[in-house]
PDB file of C-alpha atoms in Angstrom:
ATOM      1  CA  UNK A 352      -5.233  28.385  41.932  1.00 39.00           C
ATOM      2  CA  UNK A 353      -8.737  27.419  42.925  1.00 41.00           C
ATOM      3  CA  UNK A 354     -10.669  25.291  40.481  1.00 41.00           C
ATOM      4  CA  UNK A 355     -13.097  27.484  38.510  1.00 43.00           C
ATOM      5  CA  UNK A 356     -15.888  24.948  38.792  1.00 43.00           C
ATOM      6  CA  UNK A 357     -16.039  25.202  42.569  1.00 44.00           C
ATOM      7  CA  UNK A 358     -19.510  26.527  43.302  1.00 49.00           C
ATOM      8  CA  UNK A 359     -20.718  25.846  39.745  1.00 53.00           C
ATOM      9  CA  UNK A 360     -23.848  23.746  39.670  1.00 52.00           C
ATOM     10  CA  UNK A 361     -25.693  22.476  36.630  1.00 54.00           C
ATOM     11  CA  UNK A 362     -29.120  20.910  36.391  1.00 53.00           C
ATOM     12  CA  UNK A 363     -31.111  19.169  33.645  1.00 51.00           C
ATOM     13  CA  UNK A 364     -34.520  19.906  35.220  1.00 49.00           C
ATOM     14  CA  UNK A 365     -35.925  23.065  33.577  1.00 47.00           C
ATOM     15  CA  UNK A 366     -39.369  22.449  35.130  1.00 49.00           C
ATOM     16  CA  UNK A 367     -37.937  22.731  38.636  1.00 52.00           C
ATOM     17  CA  UNK A 368     -36.700  26.309  38.964  1.00 59.00           C
ATOM     18  CA  UNK A 369     -34.662  26.583  42.164  1.00 69.00           C
ATOM     19  CA  UNK A 370     -36.203  28.328  45.153  1.00 80.00           C
ATOM     20  CA  UNK A 371     -34.242  30.821  47.222  1.00 83.00           C
ATOM     21  CA  UNK A 372     -33.542  28.075  49.779  1.00 86.00           C
ATOM     22  CA  UNK A 373     -32.504  25.703  46.992  1.00 86.00           C
ATOM     23  CA  UNK A 374     -30.118  28.278  45.543  1.00 89.00           C
ATOM     24  CA  UNK A 375     -28.570  28.780  48.983  1.00 88.00           C
ATOM     25  CA  UNK A 376     -28.193  25.038  49.459  1.00 87.00           C
ATOM     26  CA  UNK A 377     -26.572  24.542  46.041  1.00 86.00           C
ATOM     27  CA  UNK A 378     -24.152  27.480  46.186  1.00 87.00           C
ATOM     28  CA  UNK A 379     -23.558  28.048  49.907  1.00 87.00           C
ATOM     29  CA  UNK A 380     -24.391  31.727  49.451  1.00 89.00           C
ATOM     30  CA  UNK A 381     -25.675  34.159  52.043  1.00 90.00           C
ATOM     31  CA  UNK A 382     -29.400  34.749  52.593  1.00 91.00           C
ATOM     32  CA  UNK A 383     -31.168  36.045  49.488  1.00 93.00           C
ATOM     33  CA  UNK A 384     -33.806  38.741  49.134  1.00 92.00           C
ATOM     34  CA  UNK A 385     -36.862  38.525  46.877  1.00 91.00           C
ATOM     35  CA  UNK A 386     -35.071  40.551  44.166  1.00 93.00           C
ATOM     36  CA  UNK A 387     -34.244  38.532  41.062  1.00 92.00           C
ATOM     37  CA  UNK A 388     -33.108  39.983  37.731  1.00 93.00           C
ATOM     38  CA  UNK A 389     -33.774  38.308  34.416  1.00 93.00           C
ATOM     39  CA  UNK A 390     -32.758  38.921  30.810  1.00 94.00           C
ATOM     40  CA  UNK A 391     -33.161  37.057  27.532  1.00 95.00           C
ATOM     41  CA  UNK A 392     -30.017  36.689  25.451  1.00 95.00           C
ATOM     42  CA  UNK A 393     -29.538  35.853  21.786  1.00 96.00           C
ATOM     43  CA  UNK A 394     -25.975  35.507  20.515  1.00 96.00           C
ATOM     44  CA  UNK A 395     -25.852  35.198  16.726  1.00 96.00           C
ATOM     45  CA  UNK A 396     -22.799  34.378  14.641  1.00 96.00           C
ATOM     46  CA  UNK A 397     -19.838  36.351  15.995  1.00 96.00           C
ATOM     47  CA  UNK A 398     -21.624  37.154  19.273  1.00 96.00           C
ATOM     48  CA  UNK A 399     -19.599  36.808  22.478  1.00 96.00           C
ATOM     49  CA  UNK A 400     -19.203  38.282  25.973  1.00 94.00           C
ATOM     50  CA  UNK A 401     -15.817  39.297  27.369  1.00 93.00           C
ATOM     51  CA  UNK A 402     -14.411  38.062  30.675  1.00 92.00           C
ATOM     52  CA  UNK A 403     -16.061  39.631  33.758  1.00 91.00           C
ATOM     53  CA  UNK A 404     -17.104  38.688  37.311  1.00 90.00           C
ATOM     54  CA  UNK A 405     -20.813  39.818  37.395  1.00 91.00           C
ATOM     55  CA  UNK A 406     -20.320  41.932  40.554  1.00 89.00           C
ATOM     56  CA  UNK A 407     -22.703  44.888  40.428  1.00 89.00           C
ATOM     57  CA  UNK A 408     -24.629  46.003  43.493  1.00 89.00           C
ATOM     58  CA  UNK A 409     -26.084  43.183  45.568  1.00 93.00           C
ATOM     59  CA  UNK A 410     -25.876  40.390  42.976  1.00 93.00           C
ATOM     60  CA  UNK A 411     -25.187  37.173  44.853  1.00 94.00           C
ATOM     61  CA  UNK A 412     -25.810  34.199  42.533  1.00 94.00           C
ATOM     62  CA  UNK A 413     -25.760  34.148  38.725  1.00 94.00           C
ATOM     63  CA  UNK A 414     -27.958  31.791  36.763  1.00 95.00           C
ATOM     64  CA  UNK A 415     -28.186  30.827  33.092  1.00 96.00           C
ATOM     65  CA  UNK A 416     -30.923  28.645  31.582  1.00 95.00           C
ATOM     66  CA  UNK A 417     -30.029  27.459  28.071  1.00 96.00           C
ATOM     67  CA  UNK A 418     -32.725  27.318  25.378  1.00 96.00           C
ATOM     68  CA  UNK A 419     -30.759  26.632  22.166  1.00 93.00           C
ATOM     69  CA  UNK A 420     -31.471  23.628  19.910  1.00 90.00           C
ATOM     70  CA  UNK A 421     -34.269  21.847  21.814  1.00 91.00           C
ATOM     71  CA  UNK A 422     -34.203  18.844  19.472  1.00 90.00           C
ATOM     72  CA  UNK A 423     -30.431  18.427  19.037  1.00 92.00           C
ATOM     73  CA  UNK A 424     -27.293  18.530  21.154  1.00 93.00           C
ATOM     74  CA  UNK A 425     -25.247  21.715  20.917  1.00 94.00           C
ATOM     75  CA  UNK A 426     -22.117  21.078  18.875  1.00 93.00           C
ATOM     76  CA  UNK A 427     -18.755  22.351  20.139  1.00 94.00           C
ATOM     77  CA  UNK A 428     -18.100  23.623  16.594  1.00 95.00           C
ATOM     78  CA  UNK A 429     -20.925  26.163  17.135  1.00 96.00           C
ATOM     79  CA  UNK A 430     -18.900  27.938  19.878  1.00 96.00           C
ATOM     80  CA  UNK A 431     -20.848  29.922  22.473  1.00 97.00           C
ATOM     81  CA  UNK A 432     -19.630  27.950  25.508  1.00 97.00           C
ATOM     82  CA  UNK A 433     -19.643  29.424  29.004  1.00 97.00           C
ATOM     83  CA  UNK A 434     -15.923  29.811  29.734  1.00 96.00           C
ATOM     84  CA  UNK A 435     -14.610  29.697  33.308  1.00 94.00           C
ATOM     85  CA  UNK A 436     -11.293  31.130  34.489  1.00 93.00           C
ATOM     86  CA  UNK A 437      -8.839  30.168  37.216  1.00 92.00           C
ATOM     87  CA  UNK A 438      -7.216  33.019  39.102  1.00 88.00           C
ATOM     88  CA  UNK A 439      -3.627  34.250  39.353  1.00 86.00           C
ATOM     89  CA  UNK A 440      -2.022  37.032  41.352  1.00 79.00           C
ATOM     90  CA  UNK A 441      -1.371  40.279  39.483  1.00 74.00           C
ATOM     91  CA  UNK A 442       1.560  42.616  40.017  1.00 68.00           C
ATOM     92  CA  UNK A 443      -0.728  44.937  42.017  1.00 68.00           C
ATOM     93  CA  UNK A 444      -1.555  42.087  44.421  1.00 69.00           C
ATOM     94  CA  UNK A 445      -5.152  41.756  43.235  1.00 68.00           C
ATOM     95  CA  UNK A 446      -6.237  38.445  41.736  1.00 73.00           C
ATOM     96  CA  UNK A 447      -6.888  38.417  38.010  1.00 82.00           C
ATOM     97  CA  UNK A 448      -8.183  35.753  35.661  1.00 88.00           C
ATOM     98  CA  UNK A 449      -5.708  33.660  33.707  1.00 90.00           C
ATOM     99  CA  UNK A 450      -5.429  34.597  30.035  1.00 90.00           C
ATOM    100  CA  UNK A 451      -7.202  31.465  28.775  1.00 93.00           C
ATOM    101  CA  UNK A 452     -10.277  29.732  30.181  1.00 94.00           C
ATOM    102  CA  UNK A 453      -9.592  26.583  32.164  1.00 93.00           C
ATOM    103  CA  UNK A 454     -13.015  24.999  31.635  1.00 94.00           C
ATOM    104  CA  UNK A 455     -16.049  25.471  29.432  1.00 95.00           C
ATOM    105  CA  UNK A 456     -19.670  24.361  29.498  1.00 95.00           C
ATOM    106  CA  UNK A 457     -21.693  23.872  26.326  1.00 95.00           C
ATOM    107  CA  UNK A 458     -25.055  25.686  26.232  1.00 96.00           C
ATOM    108  CA  UNK A 459     -27.148  22.483  26.194  1.00 95.00           C
ATOM    109  CA  UNK A 460     -30.909  22.948  25.932  1.00 95.00           C
ATOM    110  CA  UNK A 461     -32.690  22.740  29.291  1.00 92.00           C
ATOM    111  CA  UNK A 462     -29.539  22.883  31.393  1.00 93.00           C
ATOM    112  CA  UNK A 463     -29.171  25.530  34.070  1.00 93.00           C
ATOM    113  CA  UNK A 464     -25.936  26.861  35.552  1.00 93.00           C
ATOM    114  CA  UNK A 465     -25.732  28.534  38.970  1.00 92.00           C
ATOM    115  CA  UNK A 466     -22.636  30.118  40.510  1.00 92.00           C
ATOM    116  CA  UNK A 467     -21.876  32.451  43.389  1.00 91.00           C
ATOM    117  CA  UNK A 468     -20.904  35.997  42.423  1.00 91.00           C
ATOM    118  CA  UNK A 469     -17.508  36.662  44.012  1.00 88.00           C
ATOM    119  CA  UNK A 470     -15.679  39.975  43.566  1.00 86.00           C
ATOM    120  CA  UNK A 471     -12.487  39.480  41.606  1.00 82.00           C
ATOM    121  CA  UNK A 472     -13.000  35.678  41.498  1.00 84.00           C
ATOM    122  CA  UNK A 473     -16.109  34.536  39.572  1.00 90.00           C
ATOM    123  CA  UNK A 474     -14.678  35.392  36.154  1.00 92.00           C
ATOM    124  CA  UNK A 475     -16.403  33.927  33.128  1.00 95.00           C
ATOM    125  CA  UNK A 476     -17.107  34.765  29.497  1.00 96.00           C
ATOM    126  CA  UNK A 477     -19.153  33.549  26.558  1.00 97.00           C
ATOM    127  CA  UNK A 478     -17.037  32.193  23.729  1.00 97.00           C
ATOM    128  CA  UNK A 479     -17.732  33.480  20.246  1.00 97.00           C
ATOM    129  CA  UNK A 480     -20.692  31.850  18.503  1.00 97.00           C
ATOM    130  CA  UNK A 481     -19.185  30.377  15.351  1.00 97.00           C
ATOM    131  CA  UNK A 482     -22.385  29.272  13.607  1.00 94.00           C
ATOM    132  CA  UNK A 483     -24.299  31.721  11.434  1.00 93.00           C
ATOM    133  CA  UNK A 484     -27.367  29.444  11.573  1.00 93.00           C
ATOM    134  CA  UNK A 485     -27.494  28.375  15.232  1.00 93.00           C
ATOM    135  CA  UNK A 486     -27.930  31.256  17.711  1.00 95.00           C
ATOM    136  CA  UNK A 487     -27.129  30.728  21.386  1.00 96.00           C
ATOM    137  CA  UNK A 488     -30.347  31.379  23.330  1.00 96.00           C
ATOM    138  CA  UNK A 489     -30.581  31.756  27.097  1.00 96.00           C
ATOM    139  CA  UNK A 490     -32.371  33.367  29.995  1.00 96.00           C
ATOM    140  CA  UNK A 491     -29.951  34.654  32.602  1.00 96.00           C
ATOM    141  CA  UNK A 492     -29.908  36.828  35.663  1.00 95.00           C
ATOM    142  CA  UNK A 493     -29.064  37.131  39.313  1.00 95.00           C
ATOM    143  CA  UNK A 494     -30.473  36.354  42.717  1.00 94.00           C
ATOM    144  CA  UNK A 495     -29.711  39.258  45.079  1.00 94.00           C
ATOM    145  CA  UNK A 496     -28.558  39.496  48.695  1.00 94.00           C
ATOM    146  CA  UNK A 497     -29.374  42.351  51.056  1.00 93.00           C
ATOM    147  CA  UNK A 498     -25.950  43.961  50.525  1.00 93.00           C
ATOM    148  CA  UNK A 499     -23.063  43.840  48.038  1.00 89.00           C
ATOM    149  CA  UNK A 500     -20.604  41.000  48.599  1.00 86.00           C
ATOM    150  CA  UNK A 501     -17.507  41.692  50.733  1.00 84.00           C
ATOM    151  CA  UNK A 502     -14.689  43.124  48.617  1.00 80.00           C
ATOM    152  CA  UNK A 503     -16.981  44.476  45.887  1.00 82.00           C
ATOM    153  CA  UNK A 504     -15.553  47.997  46.251  1.00 79.00           C
ATOM    154  CA  UNK A 505     -11.933  46.888  45.832  1.00 75.00           C
ATOM    155  CA  UNK A 506     -11.682  43.729  43.755  1.00 74.00           C
ATOM    156  CA  UNK A 507     -14.729  43.548  41.478  1.00 75.00           C
ATOM    157  CA  UNK A 508     -13.963  43.931  37.787  1.00 75.00           C
ATOM    158  CA  UNK A 509     -16.380  46.891  37.578  1.00 73.00           C
ATOM    159  CA  UNK A 510     -14.587  48.674  40.451  1.00 73.00           C
ATOM    160  CA  UNK A 511     -11.209  48.083  38.815  1.00 69.00           C
ATOM    161  CA  UNK A 512     -12.455  49.434  35.470  1.00 70.00           C
ATOM    162  CA  UNK A 513     -13.940  52.504  37.159  1.00 71.00           C
ATOM    163  CA  UNK A 514     -10.617  53.172  38.939  1.00 69.00           C
ATOM    164  CA  UNK A 515      -8.738  52.981  35.629  1.00 66.00           C
ATOM    165  CA  UNK A 516     -11.281  55.316  33.993  1.00 68.00           C
ATOM    166  CA  UNK A 517     -10.938  57.817  36.853  1.00 73.00           C
ATOM    167  CA  UNK A 518      -7.138  57.698  36.653  1.00 69.00           C
ATOM    168  CA  UNK A 519      -7.268  58.299  32.904  1.00 69.00           C
ATOM    169  CA  UNK A 520      -9.108  61.596  33.503  1.00 68.00           C
ATOM    170  CA  UNK A 521      -6.206  62.953  35.591  1.00 61.00           C
ATOM    171  CA  UNK A 522      -4.285  65.827  33.947  1.00 59.00           C
ATOM    172  CA  UNK A 523      -1.531  64.608  31.675  1.00 54.00           C
ATOM    173  CA  UNK A 524       2.066  65.802  31.876  1.00 61.00           C
ATOM    174  CA  UNK A 525       2.771  67.939  28.826  1.00 60.00           C
ATOM    175  CA  UNK A 526       5.918  66.883  27.011  1.00 62.00           C
ATOM    176  CA  UNK A 527       8.052  69.440  25.155  1.00 65.00           C
ATOM    177  CA  UNK A 528       7.399  69.722  21.428  1.00 65.00           C
ATOM    178  CA  UNK A 529       9.737  67.638  19.290  1.00 67.00           C
ATOM    179  CA  UNK A 530      12.690  69.526  17.819  1.00 70.00           C
ATOM    180  CA  UNK A 531      12.886  70.090  14.082  1.00 69.00           C
ATOM    181  CA  UNK A 532      16.096  69.602  12.081  1.00 66.00           C
ATOM    182  CA  UNK A 533      17.560  72.726  10.450  1.00 69.00           C
ATOM    183  CA  UNK A 534      16.320  73.287   6.930  1.00 72.00           C
ATOM    184  CA  UNK A 535      18.009  70.876   4.553  1.00 71.00           C
ATOM    185  CA  UNK A 536      19.275  68.519   7.291  1.00 68.00           C
ATOM    186  CA  UNK A 537      17.801  65.078   7.839  1.00 69.00           C
ATOM    187  CA  UNK A 538      16.754  63.985  11.315  1.00 64.00           C
ATOM    188  CA  UNK A 539      19.752  61.607  11.420  1.00 68.00           C
ATOM    189  CA  UNK A 540      22.153  64.443  10.482  1.00 67.00           C
ATOM    190  CA  UNK A 541      20.555  66.777  12.988  1.00 60.00           C
ATOM    191  CA  UNK A 542      20.841  64.182  15.736  1.00 61.00           C
ATOM    192  CA  UNK A 543      24.502  63.439  14.966  1.00 63.00           C
ATOM    193  CA  UNK A 544      25.615  67.065  14.508  1.00 63.00           C
ATOM    194  CA  UNK A 545      23.118  68.923  16.708  1.00 63.00           C
ATOM    195  CA  UNK A 546      21.573  70.781  13.733  1.00 64.00           C
ATOM    196  CA  UNK A 547      18.214  71.652  15.340  1.00 59.00           C
ATOM    197  CA  UNK A 548      16.089  74.803  14.942  1.00 66.00           C
TER     198      UNK A 548
END
Protein backbone atom coordinates (compact mmCIF):
# COMPACT_ATOMS: atom_id res chain seq x y z
CA UNK A 1 0.00 0.00 0.00
CA UNK A 2 1.13 3.53 -0.65
CA UNK A 3 2.55 5.43 2.28
CA UNK A 4 -0.10 7.80 3.69
CA UNK A 5 2.38 10.62 4.10
CA UNK A 6 3.09 10.85 0.39
CA UNK A 7 1.94 14.32 -0.59
CA UNK A 8 1.69 15.46 3.05
CA UNK A 9 3.65 18.60 3.71
CA UNK A 10 4.09 20.39 7.00
CA UNK A 11 5.50 23.83 7.69
CA UNK A 12 6.46 25.78 10.82
CA UNK A 13 6.10 29.21 9.18
CA UNK A 14 2.61 30.55 10.00
CA UNK A 15 3.55 34.03 8.72
CA UNK A 16 4.18 32.68 5.23
CA UNK A 17 0.81 31.41 3.98
CA UNK A 18 1.38 29.44 0.78
CA UNK A 19 0.42 31.03 -2.52
CA UNK A 20 -1.44 29.09 -5.19
CA UNK A 21 1.87 28.48 -6.98
CA UNK A 22 3.48 27.40 -3.71
CA UNK A 23 0.66 24.96 -3.00
CA UNK A 24 1.06 23.48 -6.48
CA UNK A 25 4.80 23.15 -6.01
CA UNK A 26 4.45 21.46 -2.61
CA UNK A 27 1.67 19.01 -3.53
CA UNK A 28 2.07 18.50 -7.29
CA UNK A 29 -1.62 19.29 -7.76
CA UNK A 30 -3.34 20.60 -10.85
CA UNK A 31 -3.82 24.33 -11.46
CA UNK A 32 -5.88 26.02 -8.75
CA UNK A 33 -8.62 28.63 -9.04
CA UNK A 34 -9.02 31.64 -6.74
CA UNK A 35 -11.64 29.77 -4.66
CA UNK A 36 -10.45 28.89 -1.17
CA UNK A 37 -12.68 27.67 1.67
CA UNK A 38 -11.90 28.28 5.31
CA UNK A 39 -13.39 27.18 8.63
CA UNK A 40 -12.41 27.53 12.28
CA UNK A 41 -12.54 24.34 14.32
CA UNK A 42 -12.64 23.79 18.07
CA UNK A 43 -12.58 20.21 19.32
CA UNK A 44 -13.23 20.00 23.06
CA UNK A 45 -12.91 16.91 25.23
CA UNK A 46 -14.44 13.96 23.37
CA UNK A 47 -14.42 15.81 20.03
CA UNK A 48 -13.25 13.86 16.97
CA UNK A 49 -13.79 13.53 13.21
CA UNK A 50 -14.37 10.17 11.54
CA UNK A 51 -12.33 8.84 8.63
CA UNK A 52 -13.09 10.55 5.28
CA UNK A 53 -11.30 11.67 2.10
CA UNK A 54 -12.43 15.37 1.80
CA UNK A 55 -13.67 14.93 -1.79
CA UNK A 56 -16.60 17.28 -2.37
CA UNK A 57 -16.93 19.26 -5.58
CA UNK A 58 -13.70 20.79 -6.85
CA UNK A 59 -11.65 20.55 -3.64
CA UNK A 60 -8.06 19.93 -4.66
CA UNK A 61 -5.77 20.53 -1.66
CA UNK A 62 -6.68 20.40 2.04
CA UNK A 63 -4.92 22.58 4.57
CA UNK A 64 -4.91 22.73 8.37
CA UNK A 65 -3.22 25.46 10.43
CA UNK A 66 -2.94 24.50 14.11
CA UNK A 67 -3.52 27.13 16.80
CA UNK A 68 -3.64 25.11 20.05
CA UNK A 69 -1.31 25.80 23.00
CA UNK A 70 0.85 28.65 21.66
CA UNK A 71 3.17 28.56 24.68
CA UNK A 72 3.52 24.78 25.13
CA UNK A 73 4.00 21.69 23.00
CA UNK A 74 0.88 19.61 22.39
CA UNK A 75 1.03 16.44 24.47
CA UNK A 76 0.17 13.10 22.86
CA UNK A 77 -1.95 12.36 25.96
CA UNK A 78 -4.31 15.17 24.85
CA UNK A 79 -5.31 13.19 21.71
CA UNK A 80 -6.60 15.17 18.73
CA UNK A 81 -3.91 14.04 16.27
CA UNK A 82 -4.46 14.12 12.52
CA UNK A 83 -4.60 10.41 11.64
CA UNK A 84 -3.57 9.18 8.19
CA UNK A 85 -4.61 5.87 6.62
CA UNK A 86 -2.96 3.49 4.18
CA UNK A 87 -5.22 1.88 1.61
CA UNK A 88 -6.30 -1.71 0.99
CA UNK A 89 -8.47 -3.30 -1.68
CA UNK A 90 -12.07 -4.02 -0.70
CA UNK A 91 -14.16 -6.96 -1.86
CA UNK A 92 -15.93 -4.65 -4.33
CA UNK A 93 -12.58 -3.75 -5.93
CA UNK A 94 -12.61 -0.17 -4.63
CA UNK A 95 -9.80 0.91 -2.32
CA UNK A 96 -10.72 1.48 1.30
CA UNK A 97 -8.75 2.75 4.27
CA UNK A 98 -7.18 0.25 6.64
CA UNK A 99 -9.01 -0.12 9.95
CA UNK A 100 -6.32 1.65 11.99
CA UNK A 101 -4.33 4.77 11.13
CA UNK A 102 -0.77 4.16 9.99
CA UNK A 103 0.58 7.59 10.96
CA UNK A 104 -0.48 10.57 13.03
CA UNK A 105 0.56 14.20 13.32
CA UNK A 106 0.21 16.16 16.55
CA UNK A 107 -1.62 19.50 16.24
CA UNK A 108 1.44 21.62 17.13
CA UNK A 109 0.87 25.37 17.33
CA UNK A 110 1.89 27.23 14.17
CA UNK A 111 2.33 24.12 12.04
CA UNK A 112 0.44 23.79 8.78
CA UNK A 113 -0.43 20.57 6.95
CA UNK A 114 -1.18 20.43 3.21
CA UNK A 115 -2.28 17.35 1.27
CA UNK A 116 -3.81 16.63 -2.12
CA UNK A 117 -7.47 15.61 -2.10
CA UNK A 118 -7.66 12.24 -3.87
CA UNK A 119 -10.95 10.37 -4.30
CA UNK A 120 -10.92 7.14 -2.34
CA UNK A 121 -7.28 7.69 -1.27
CA UNK A 122 -6.70 10.77 0.94
CA UNK A 123 -8.37 9.25 4.00
CA UNK A 124 -7.74 10.93 7.33
CA UNK A 125 -9.47 11.54 10.65
CA UNK A 126 -9.06 13.53 13.84
CA UNK A 127 -8.43 11.37 16.88
CA UNK A 128 -10.56 11.98 19.94
CA UNK A 129 -9.47 14.91 22.09
CA UNK A 130 -8.81 13.35 25.48
CA UNK A 131 -8.23 16.52 27.51
CA UNK A 132 -11.17 18.37 29.03
CA UNK A 133 -8.98 21.46 29.52
CA UNK A 134 -7.02 21.67 26.26
CA UNK A 135 -9.19 22.14 23.14
CA UNK A 136 -7.75 21.42 19.70
CA UNK A 137 -7.93 24.68 17.72
CA UNK A 138 -7.36 24.99 13.98
CA UNK A 139 -8.21 26.83 10.81
CA UNK A 140 -8.77 24.45 7.91
CA UNK A 141 -10.10 24.46 4.40
CA UNK A 142 -9.46 23.69 0.78
CA UNK A 143 -7.88 25.18 -2.29
CA UNK A 144 -10.08 24.44 -5.32
CA UNK A 145 -9.39 23.36 -8.90
CA UNK A 146 -11.57 24.21 -11.89
CA UNK A 147 -13.21 20.76 -11.85
CA UNK A 148 -13.68 17.82 -9.46
CA UNK A 149 -10.75 15.40 -9.34
CA UNK A 150 -10.84 12.34 -11.64
CA UNK A 151 -12.72 9.46 -10.00
CA UNK A 152 -14.75 11.68 -7.66
CA UNK A 153 -18.04 10.23 -8.92
CA UNK A 154 -17.02 6.61 -8.31
CA UNK A 155 -14.48 6.35 -5.51
CA UNK A 156 -14.92 9.34 -3.20
CA UNK A 157 -16.21 8.50 0.26
CA UNK A 158 -19.16 10.88 -0.24
CA UNK A 159 -20.14 9.13 -3.50
CA UNK A 160 -19.93 5.73 -1.83
CA UNK A 161 -22.10 6.89 1.09
CA UNK A 162 -24.67 8.38 -1.29
CA UNK A 163 -24.82 5.09 -3.24
CA UNK A 164 -25.44 3.14 -0.03
CA UNK A 165 -28.15 5.63 1.02
CA UNK A 166 -29.84 5.32 -2.39
CA UNK A 167 -29.72 1.52 -2.24
CA UNK A 168 -31.25 1.57 1.24
CA UNK A 169 -34.32 3.39 -0.13
CA UNK A 170 -35.06 0.52 -2.55
CA UNK A 171 -38.23 -1.46 -1.72
CA UNK A 172 -37.58 -4.25 0.74
CA UNK A 173 -38.64 -7.86 0.17
CA UNK A 174 -41.46 -8.65 2.58
CA UNK A 175 -40.85 -11.82 4.54
CA UNK A 176 -43.76 -14.02 5.65
CA UNK A 177 -44.98 -13.45 9.20
CA UNK A 178 -43.47 -15.82 11.75
CA UNK A 179 -45.62 -18.82 12.64
CA UNK A 180 -47.10 -19.10 16.11
CA UNK A 181 -47.09 -22.35 18.11
CA UNK A 182 -50.50 -23.88 18.87
CA UNK A 183 -51.95 -22.72 22.16
CA UNK A 184 -50.19 -24.44 25.04
CA UNK A 185 -47.20 -25.62 22.96
CA UNK A 186 -43.75 -24.10 23.32
CA UNK A 187 -41.84 -22.97 20.25
CA UNK A 188 -39.47 -25.95 20.69
CA UNK A 189 -42.41 -28.39 20.84
CA UNK A 190 -44.06 -26.76 17.86
CA UNK A 191 -40.86 -26.96 15.85
CA UNK A 192 -40.28 -30.63 16.71
CA UNK A 193 -43.89 -31.79 16.22
CA UNK A 194 -45.17 -29.26 13.67
CA UNK A 195 -47.74 -27.80 16.11
CA UNK A 196 -48.22 -24.41 14.40
CA UNK A 197 -51.40 -22.33 14.03
